[in-house]
Short mmCIF file of C-alpha atoms in Angstrom, two decimals:
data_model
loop_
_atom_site.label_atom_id
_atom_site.label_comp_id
_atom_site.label_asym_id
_atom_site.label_seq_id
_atom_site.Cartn_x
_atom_site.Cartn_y
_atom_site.Cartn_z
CA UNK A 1 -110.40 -53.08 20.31
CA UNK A 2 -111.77 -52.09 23.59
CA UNK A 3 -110.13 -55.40 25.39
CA UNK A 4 -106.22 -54.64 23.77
CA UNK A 5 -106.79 -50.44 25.19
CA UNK A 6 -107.52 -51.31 28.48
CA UNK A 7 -104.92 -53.78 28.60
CA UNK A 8 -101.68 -51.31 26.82
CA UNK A 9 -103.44 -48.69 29.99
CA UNK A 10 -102.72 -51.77 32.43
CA UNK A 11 -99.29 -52.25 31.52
CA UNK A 12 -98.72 -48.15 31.68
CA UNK A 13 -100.09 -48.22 35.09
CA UNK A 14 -97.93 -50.95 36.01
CA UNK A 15 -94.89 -49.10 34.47
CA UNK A 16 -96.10 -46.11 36.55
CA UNK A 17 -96.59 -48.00 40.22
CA UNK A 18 -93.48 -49.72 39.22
CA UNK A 19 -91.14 -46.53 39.10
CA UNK A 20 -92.44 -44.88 42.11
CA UNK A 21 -92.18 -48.03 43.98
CA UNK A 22 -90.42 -48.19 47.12
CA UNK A 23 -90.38 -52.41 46.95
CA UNK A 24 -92.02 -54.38 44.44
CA UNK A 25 -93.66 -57.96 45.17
CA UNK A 26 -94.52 -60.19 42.86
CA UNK A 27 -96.46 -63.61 43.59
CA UNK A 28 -99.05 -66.02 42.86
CA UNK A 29 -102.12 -66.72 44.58
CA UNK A 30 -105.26 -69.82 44.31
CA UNK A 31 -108.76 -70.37 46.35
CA UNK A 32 -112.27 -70.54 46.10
CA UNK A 33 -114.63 -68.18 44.59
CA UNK A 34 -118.11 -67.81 45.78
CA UNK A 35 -119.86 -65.63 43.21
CA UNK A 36 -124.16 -65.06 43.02
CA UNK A 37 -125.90 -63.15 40.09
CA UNK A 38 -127.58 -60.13 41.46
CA UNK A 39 -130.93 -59.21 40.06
CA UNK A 40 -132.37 -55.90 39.53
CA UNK A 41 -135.48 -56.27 38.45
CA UNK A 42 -138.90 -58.16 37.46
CA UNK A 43 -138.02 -60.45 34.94
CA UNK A 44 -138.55 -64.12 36.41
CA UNK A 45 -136.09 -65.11 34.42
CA UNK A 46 -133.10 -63.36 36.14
CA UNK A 47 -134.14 -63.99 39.66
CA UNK A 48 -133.66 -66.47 41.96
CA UNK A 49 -130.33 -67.22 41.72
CA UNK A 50 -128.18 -68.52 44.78
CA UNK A 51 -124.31 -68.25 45.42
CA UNK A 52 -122.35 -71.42 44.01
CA UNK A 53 -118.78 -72.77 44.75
CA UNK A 54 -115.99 -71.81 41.99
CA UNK A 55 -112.53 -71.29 41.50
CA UNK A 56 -110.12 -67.85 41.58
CA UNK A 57 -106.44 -67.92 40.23
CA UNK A 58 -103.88 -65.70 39.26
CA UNK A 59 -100.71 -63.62 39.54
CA UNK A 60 -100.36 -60.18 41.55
CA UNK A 61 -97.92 -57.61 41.47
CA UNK A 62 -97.71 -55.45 44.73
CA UNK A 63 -95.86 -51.53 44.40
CA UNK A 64 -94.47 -50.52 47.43
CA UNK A 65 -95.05 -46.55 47.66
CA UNK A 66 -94.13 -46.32 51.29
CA UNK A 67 -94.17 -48.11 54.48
CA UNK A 68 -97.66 -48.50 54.95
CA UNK A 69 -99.39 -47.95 51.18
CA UNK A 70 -99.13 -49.75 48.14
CA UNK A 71 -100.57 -50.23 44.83
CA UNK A 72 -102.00 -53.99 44.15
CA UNK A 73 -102.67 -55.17 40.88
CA UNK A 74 -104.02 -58.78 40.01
CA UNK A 75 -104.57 -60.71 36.94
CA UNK A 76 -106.89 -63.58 37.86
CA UNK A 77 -108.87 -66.14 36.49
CA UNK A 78 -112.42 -65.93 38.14
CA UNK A 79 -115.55 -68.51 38.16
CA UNK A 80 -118.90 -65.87 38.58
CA UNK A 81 -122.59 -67.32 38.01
CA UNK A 82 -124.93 -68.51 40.62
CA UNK A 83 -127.35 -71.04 40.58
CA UNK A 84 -130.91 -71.87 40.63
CA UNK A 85 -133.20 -75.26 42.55
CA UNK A 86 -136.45 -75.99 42.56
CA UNK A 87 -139.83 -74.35 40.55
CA UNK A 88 -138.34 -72.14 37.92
CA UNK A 89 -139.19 -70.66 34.43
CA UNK A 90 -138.21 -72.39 31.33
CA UNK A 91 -136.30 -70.78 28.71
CA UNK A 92 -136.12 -73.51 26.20
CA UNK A 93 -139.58 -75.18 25.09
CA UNK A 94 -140.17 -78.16 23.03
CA UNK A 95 -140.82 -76.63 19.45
CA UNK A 96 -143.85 -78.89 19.01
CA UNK A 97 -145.81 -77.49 22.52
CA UNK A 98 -144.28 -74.17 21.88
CA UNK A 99 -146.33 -73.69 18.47
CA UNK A 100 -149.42 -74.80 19.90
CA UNK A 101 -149.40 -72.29 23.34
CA UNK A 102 -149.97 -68.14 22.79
CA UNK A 103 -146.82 -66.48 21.99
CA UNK A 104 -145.08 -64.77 25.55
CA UNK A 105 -146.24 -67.82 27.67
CA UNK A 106 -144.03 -68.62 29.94
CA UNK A 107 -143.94 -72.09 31.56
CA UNK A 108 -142.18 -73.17 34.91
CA UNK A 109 -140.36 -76.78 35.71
CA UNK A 110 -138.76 -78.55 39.09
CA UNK A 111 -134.88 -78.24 37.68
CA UNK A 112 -131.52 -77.56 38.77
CA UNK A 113 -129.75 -74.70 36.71
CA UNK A 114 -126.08 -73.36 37.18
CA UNK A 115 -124.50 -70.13 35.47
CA UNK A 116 -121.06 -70.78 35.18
CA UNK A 117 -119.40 -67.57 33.89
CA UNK A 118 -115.54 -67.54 33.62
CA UNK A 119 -113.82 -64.25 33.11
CA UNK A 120 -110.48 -62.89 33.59
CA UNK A 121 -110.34 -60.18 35.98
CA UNK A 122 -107.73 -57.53 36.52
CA UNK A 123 -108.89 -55.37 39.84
CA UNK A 124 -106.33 -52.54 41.22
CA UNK A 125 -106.64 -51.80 44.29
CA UNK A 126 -105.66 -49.24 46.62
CA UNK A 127 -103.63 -51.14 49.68
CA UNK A 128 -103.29 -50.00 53.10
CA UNK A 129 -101.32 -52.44 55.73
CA UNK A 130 -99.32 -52.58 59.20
CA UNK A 131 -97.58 -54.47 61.28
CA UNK A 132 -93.69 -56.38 61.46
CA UNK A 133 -93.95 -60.10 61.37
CA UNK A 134 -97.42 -60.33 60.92
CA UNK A 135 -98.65 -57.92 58.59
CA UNK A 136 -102.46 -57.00 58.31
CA UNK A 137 -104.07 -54.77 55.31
CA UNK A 138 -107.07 -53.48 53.82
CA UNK A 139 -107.47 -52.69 50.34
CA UNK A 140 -110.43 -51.59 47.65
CA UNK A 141 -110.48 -50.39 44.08
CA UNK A 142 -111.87 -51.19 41.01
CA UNK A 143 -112.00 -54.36 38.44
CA UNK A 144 -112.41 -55.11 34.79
CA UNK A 145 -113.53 -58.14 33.74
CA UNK A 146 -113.26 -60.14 30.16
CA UNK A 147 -115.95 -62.69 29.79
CA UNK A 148 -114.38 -66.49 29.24
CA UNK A 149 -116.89 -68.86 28.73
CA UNK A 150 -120.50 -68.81 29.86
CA UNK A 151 -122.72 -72.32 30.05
CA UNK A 152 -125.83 -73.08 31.06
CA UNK A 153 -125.84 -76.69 32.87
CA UNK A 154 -129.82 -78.04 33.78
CA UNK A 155 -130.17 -81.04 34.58
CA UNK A 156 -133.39 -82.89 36.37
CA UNK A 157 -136.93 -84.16 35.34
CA UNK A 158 -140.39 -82.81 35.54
CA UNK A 159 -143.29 -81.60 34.70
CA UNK A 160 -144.34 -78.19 33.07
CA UNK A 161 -146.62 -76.02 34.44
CA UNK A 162 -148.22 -72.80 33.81
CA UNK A 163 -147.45 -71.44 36.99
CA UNK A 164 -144.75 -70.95 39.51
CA UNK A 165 -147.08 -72.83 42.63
CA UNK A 166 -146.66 -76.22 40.09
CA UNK A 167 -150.73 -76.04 40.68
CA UNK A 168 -151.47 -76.00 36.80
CA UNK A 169 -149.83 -78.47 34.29
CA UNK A 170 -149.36 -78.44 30.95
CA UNK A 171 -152.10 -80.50 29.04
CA UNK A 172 -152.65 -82.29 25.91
CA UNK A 173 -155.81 -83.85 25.12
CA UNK A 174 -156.91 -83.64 28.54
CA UNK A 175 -153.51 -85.63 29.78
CA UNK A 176 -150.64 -84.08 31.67
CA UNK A 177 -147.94 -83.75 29.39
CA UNK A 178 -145.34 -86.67 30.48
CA UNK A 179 -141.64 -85.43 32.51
CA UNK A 180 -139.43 -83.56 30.82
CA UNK A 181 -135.39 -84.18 31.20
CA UNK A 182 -133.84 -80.46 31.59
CA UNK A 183 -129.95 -82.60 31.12
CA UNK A 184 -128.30 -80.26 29.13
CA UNK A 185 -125.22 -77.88 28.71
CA UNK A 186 -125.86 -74.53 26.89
CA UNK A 187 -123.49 -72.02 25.52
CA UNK A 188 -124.67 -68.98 26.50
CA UNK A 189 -121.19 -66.34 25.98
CA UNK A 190 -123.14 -64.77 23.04
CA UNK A 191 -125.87 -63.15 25.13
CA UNK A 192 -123.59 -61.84 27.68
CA UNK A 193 -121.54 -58.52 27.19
CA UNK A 194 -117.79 -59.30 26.95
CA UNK A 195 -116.43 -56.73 29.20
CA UNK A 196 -117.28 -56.01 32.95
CA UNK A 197 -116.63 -53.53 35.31
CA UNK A 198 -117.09 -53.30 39.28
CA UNK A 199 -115.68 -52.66 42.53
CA UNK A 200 -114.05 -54.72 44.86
CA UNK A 201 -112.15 -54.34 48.24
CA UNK A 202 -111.31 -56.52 51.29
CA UNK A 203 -108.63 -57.25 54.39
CA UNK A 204 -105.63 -59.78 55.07
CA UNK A 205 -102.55 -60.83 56.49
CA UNK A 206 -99.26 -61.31 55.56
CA UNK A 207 -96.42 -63.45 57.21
CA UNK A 208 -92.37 -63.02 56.44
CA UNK A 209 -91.11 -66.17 55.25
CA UNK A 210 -87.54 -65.82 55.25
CA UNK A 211 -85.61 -62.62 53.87
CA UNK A 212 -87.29 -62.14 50.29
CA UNK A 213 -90.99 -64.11 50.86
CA UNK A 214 -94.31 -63.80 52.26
CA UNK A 215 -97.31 -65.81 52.43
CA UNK A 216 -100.58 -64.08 52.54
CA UNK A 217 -104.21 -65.23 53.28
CA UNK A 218 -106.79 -62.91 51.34
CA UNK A 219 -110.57 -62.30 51.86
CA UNK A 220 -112.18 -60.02 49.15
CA UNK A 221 -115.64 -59.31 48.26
CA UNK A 222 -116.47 -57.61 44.19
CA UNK A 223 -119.60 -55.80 43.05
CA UNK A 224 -120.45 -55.66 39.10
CA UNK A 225 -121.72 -52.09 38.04
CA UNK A 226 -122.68 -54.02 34.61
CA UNK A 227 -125.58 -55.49 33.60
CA UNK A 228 -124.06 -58.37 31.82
CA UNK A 229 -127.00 -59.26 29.74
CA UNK A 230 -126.94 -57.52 25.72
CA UNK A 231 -130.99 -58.07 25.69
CA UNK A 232 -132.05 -56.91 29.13
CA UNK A 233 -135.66 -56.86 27.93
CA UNK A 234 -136.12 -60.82 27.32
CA UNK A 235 -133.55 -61.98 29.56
CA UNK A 236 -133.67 -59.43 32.24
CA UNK A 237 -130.65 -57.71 34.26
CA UNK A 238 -128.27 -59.75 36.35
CA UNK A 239 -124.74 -57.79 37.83
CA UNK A 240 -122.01 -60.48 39.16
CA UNK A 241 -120.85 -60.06 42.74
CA UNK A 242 -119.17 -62.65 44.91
CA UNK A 243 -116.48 -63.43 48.05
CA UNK A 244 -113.24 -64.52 47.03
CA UNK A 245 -110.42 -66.54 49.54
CA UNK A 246 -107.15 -67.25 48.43
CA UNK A 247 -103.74 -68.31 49.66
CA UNK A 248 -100.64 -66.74 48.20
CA UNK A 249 -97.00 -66.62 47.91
CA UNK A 250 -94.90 -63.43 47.10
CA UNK A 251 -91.21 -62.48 46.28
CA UNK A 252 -89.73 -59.12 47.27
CA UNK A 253 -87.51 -57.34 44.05
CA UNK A 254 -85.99 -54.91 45.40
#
């Protein structure tokens, strides 16, 4: 319900922008995404995460109020997530160790793990720009975002330990407990909230292509205000951020 409001308010904006606009440009942009998971707080188990590489795509509709201001809407499809190398806690144990250690204990492995979150992301933004030719622009406002798809890729081998140093394995019988493979693929979209919201903002240039084109080189950076987690106390609090560069193509209207 909430996902088909915010989109009939979209399309009443649009209507809006579109009949105080000056000049309307429509167009198509692609390039790479390069999102992190920001954590907030103590919970090992949203920490730690590093910026991966992803893709952004979409369309963009651009309302000419005057010379020098517009109104910029997008409608892209964004890769978010981070990931995580190296000494890590593990959020899956095997059942059979997991019955015989005290319930909360928390074990750590030598893995690779990558959040790959895929949402669709409508910012509007605010758009300032100057210039003849060569045309040059700032721009901020904010984004919603509809969660995808969310996986959980590990892969690796090792050990587990009882702590994060990898000082203190795990035991049975006196004997290390053999490596582990972490190789595996989780869906993880129903532990995440559907719907995000942030901020986002950036700068770029613009060259005229002919009478009705332009092509247009675009450097943004977005902030989640959301926690994205639904159980913040187990899994902790991660917001999505990232820095997004694309290459696009618009058409004047009118």
């Amino acid at each position: 319900m909430r996902k088909t409001i915010l989109f009939f308010l979209f399309i009443n904006f649009l209507f809006c922008c579109s009949s105080m606009a000056q000049k309307i440009k429509l167009g198509l942009d692609a390039g790479i995404s390069i999102p992190e998971l920001k954590s907030n707080n103590s919970n090992e188990l949203s920490q730690g995460y590093k910026s991966r590489l992803a893709s952004v795509f979409g369309a963009f509709a651009d309302f000419g109020i005057d010379k020098n201001f517009s109104i910029k809407a997008f409608i892209n499809y964004t890769g978010q997530g981070g990931k995580r190398t190296g000494m890590q806690p593990v959020t899956d144990i095997p059942p059979a160790l997991g019955s015989m250690l005290p319930p909360g204990t928390l074990l750590y492995a030598d893995f690779k793990n990558v959040s790959a979150l895929n949402y669709l992301e409508i910012p509007v933004m605010a758009k300032w720009e100057w210039g003849n030719s060569w045309r040059y622009y700032v721009n901020i406002g904010p984004y919603v975002g509809f969660l995808l798809a969310a996986k959980q890729k590990t892969s690796g081998n090792s050990q587990l330990y009882f702590d994060s140093g990898g000082t203190q394995p795990v035991e049975i019988s006196g004997q290390p407990l053999p490596p582990q493979s972490f190789d595996a693929t989780t869906d993880v979209k129903s532990s995440l909230k559907k719907t995000n919201f942030g901020i986002t903002g950036g700068a770029g240039i613009s060259k005229t292509m002919g009478k009705c084109g332009d092509l247009i080189l675009d450097i943004r950076a977005a902030d989640g205000l959301t926690t994205i987690q639904k159980d913040t106390q187990d899994d902790g609090k991660n917001h999505t951020g990232g820095l997004f560069i694309t290459l696009g193509y618009a058409i004047s209207l009118k």
